[in-house]
Amino acid sequence: MHYEWHHLTSPQLAEVASRDPVALIVLGAIEQHGTHLPLATDLTIGLGLQQALLERLDEATDVLCLPPLAVGASDEHTHFPGTLSVPAPLAIATLEAYGDSLARAGIRRWVLLNSHGGNKAVMDLAALTLRKRHAMRVVKATYTRLPALEGAIDADELRHGLHGGLLETAMMLHLAPEHVRLDGYRPAPPTTPAPGKLLAHEGAAAFAWLADDLSPEGVAGDATLATAELGKRLLDHYATLLAQVVEETASLTPLD
């Protein structure tokens, strides 16, 4: 069963915590996504994934959903209007402070459902600190790092369409079509030359990049084939995997 942390009373929260639930939080971002997607793209996708994964969980699994962290570490997008960004040290400190609060409430398992690439390094550092400080199981689940839906998006687009490409646009057409503006859309020409087999923006060997390095519009990828039907298939796929992540987190042996 799942609960909304902020809708419980303190005694109710204590009772749920005594059952060793999995805490779950969406880590999103408010940042530019080109001319065709809204600033809230990452947050919208993260919340959509959370809702869909909750529908797939075993009723016997207790999950406590925290209010989402809407603004993330988005330094790479700050040259574009509308981006809100928290400095990385503050983002790390915020996650650690949340973890401290969870530990005080008796929570020992926490899944970070991340929908923004810029949050990955922040999660890594905060999670390690909380593991050391509280013996807490902190699971870092960035949906784009999970296995891709086979045959849905070609390998080149999956590799290079990392911001505002087919994946995100299709999911937004399913979740919030009223905010997608594809009239007159054209794929943005890349600013950085095509990388090699290993070296890429998010490749096996990756280089630091700003959104300006992706294209003049700050996006990468080709969203021309995006449809709401594809978006639903992608959402269902990733939500199913994330539900498995939560179930596996619930079954982990507690740390001492």
GROMACS .gro file of N, CA and C in nm, residues 1-3 22 52-63 239-240 242-248 250:
model
   78
    1MET      N    1   0.085  -0.119   0.000
    1MET     CA    2   0.000   0.000   0.000
    1MET      C    3   0.088   0.124   0.000
    2HIS      N    4   0.044   0.229  -0.066
    2HIS     CA    5   0.127   0.349  -0.065
    2HIS      C    6   0.057   0.463   0.009
    3TYR      N    7   0.140   0.550   0.067
    3TYR     CA    8   0.093   0.661   0.148
    3TYR      C    9   0.164   0.788   0.102
   22VAL      N   10   0.931   0.137   0.217
   22VAL     CA   11   1.024   0.203   0.125
   22VAL      C   12   0.977   0.346   0.106
   52ALA      N   13   0.259   0.568  -1.223
   52ALA     CA   14   0.246   0.442  -1.296
   52ALA      C   15   0.310   0.325  -1.222
   53LEU      N   16   0.422   0.349  -1.157
   53LEU     CA   17   0.487   0.239  -1.084
   53LEU      C   18   0.405   0.199  -0.962
   54LEU      N   19   0.341   0.297  -0.897
   54LEU     CA   20   0.259   0.265  -0.780
   54LEU      C   21   0.143   0.173  -0.819
   55GLU      N   22   0.091   0.192  -0.938
   55GLU     CA   23  -0.020   0.108  -0.986
   55GLU      C   24   0.024  -0.036  -1.011
   56ARG      N   25   0.155  -0.058  -1.021
   56ARG     CA   26   0.208  -0.190  -1.053
   56ARG      C   27   0.263  -0.264  -0.931
   57LEU      N   28   0.265  -0.200  -0.817
   57LEU     CA   29   0.323  -0.261  -0.698
   57LEU      C   30   0.230  -0.362  -0.633
   58ASP      N   31   0.290  -0.461  -0.571
   58ASP     CA   32   0.216  -0.554  -0.488
   58ASP      C   33   0.154  -0.476  -0.373
   59GLU      N   34   0.029  -0.504  -0.343
   59GLU     CA   35  -0.041  -0.432  -0.236
   59GLU      C   36   0.026  -0.452  -0.101
   60ALA      N   37   0.102  -0.559  -0.087
   60ALA     CA   38   0.167  -0.586   0.041
   60ALA      C   39   0.291  -0.501   0.063
   61THR      N   40   0.336  -0.431  -0.041
   61THR     CA   41   0.455  -0.347  -0.029
   61THR      C   42   0.416  -0.208   0.019
   62ASP      N   43   0.467  -0.169   0.134
   62ASP     CA   44   0.438  -0.036   0.189
   62ASP      C   45   0.535   0.066   0.132
   63VAL      N   46   0.481   0.172   0.074
   63VAL     CA   47   0.562   0.278   0.014
   63VAL      C   48   0.515   0.412   0.066
  239ALA      N   49   0.804   0.232  -1.597
  239ALA     CA   50   0.732   0.220  -1.469
  239ALA      C   51   0.735   0.077  -1.419
  240THR      N   52   0.726  -0.019  -1.509
  240THR     CA   53   0.733  -0.159  -1.470
  240THR      C   54   0.870  -0.191  -1.410
  242LEU      N   55   1.076   0.029  -1.272
  242LEU     CA   56   1.090   0.102  -1.146
  242LEU      C   57   1.011   0.035  -1.034
  243ALA      N   58   0.895  -0.021  -1.066
  243ALA     CA   59   0.820  -0.097  -0.966
  243ALA      C   60   0.903  -0.215  -0.917
  244GLN      N   61   0.974  -0.279  -1.010
  244GLN     CA   62   1.063  -0.389  -0.971
  244GLN      C   63   1.174  -0.339  -0.880
  245VAL      N   64   1.228  -0.220  -0.909
  245VAL     CA   65   1.331  -0.162  -0.823
  245VAL      C   66   1.278  -0.143  -0.681
  246VAL      N   67   1.157  -0.091  -0.669
  246VAL     CA   68   1.098  -0.069  -0.537
  246VAL      C   69   1.076  -0.202  -0.465
  247GLU      N   70   1.024  -0.302  -0.537
  247GLU     CA   71   1.000  -0.433  -0.476
  247GLU      C   72   1.132  -0.494  -0.428
  248GLU      N   73   1.236  -0.482  -0.511
  248GLU     CA   74   1.365  -0.538  -0.472
  248GLU      C   75   1.425  -0.462  -0.353
  250ALA      N   76   1.250  -0.325  -0.117
  250ALA     CA   77   1.174  -0.371  -0.001
  250ALA      C   78   1.225  -0.505   0.052
   0.00000   0.00000   0.00000
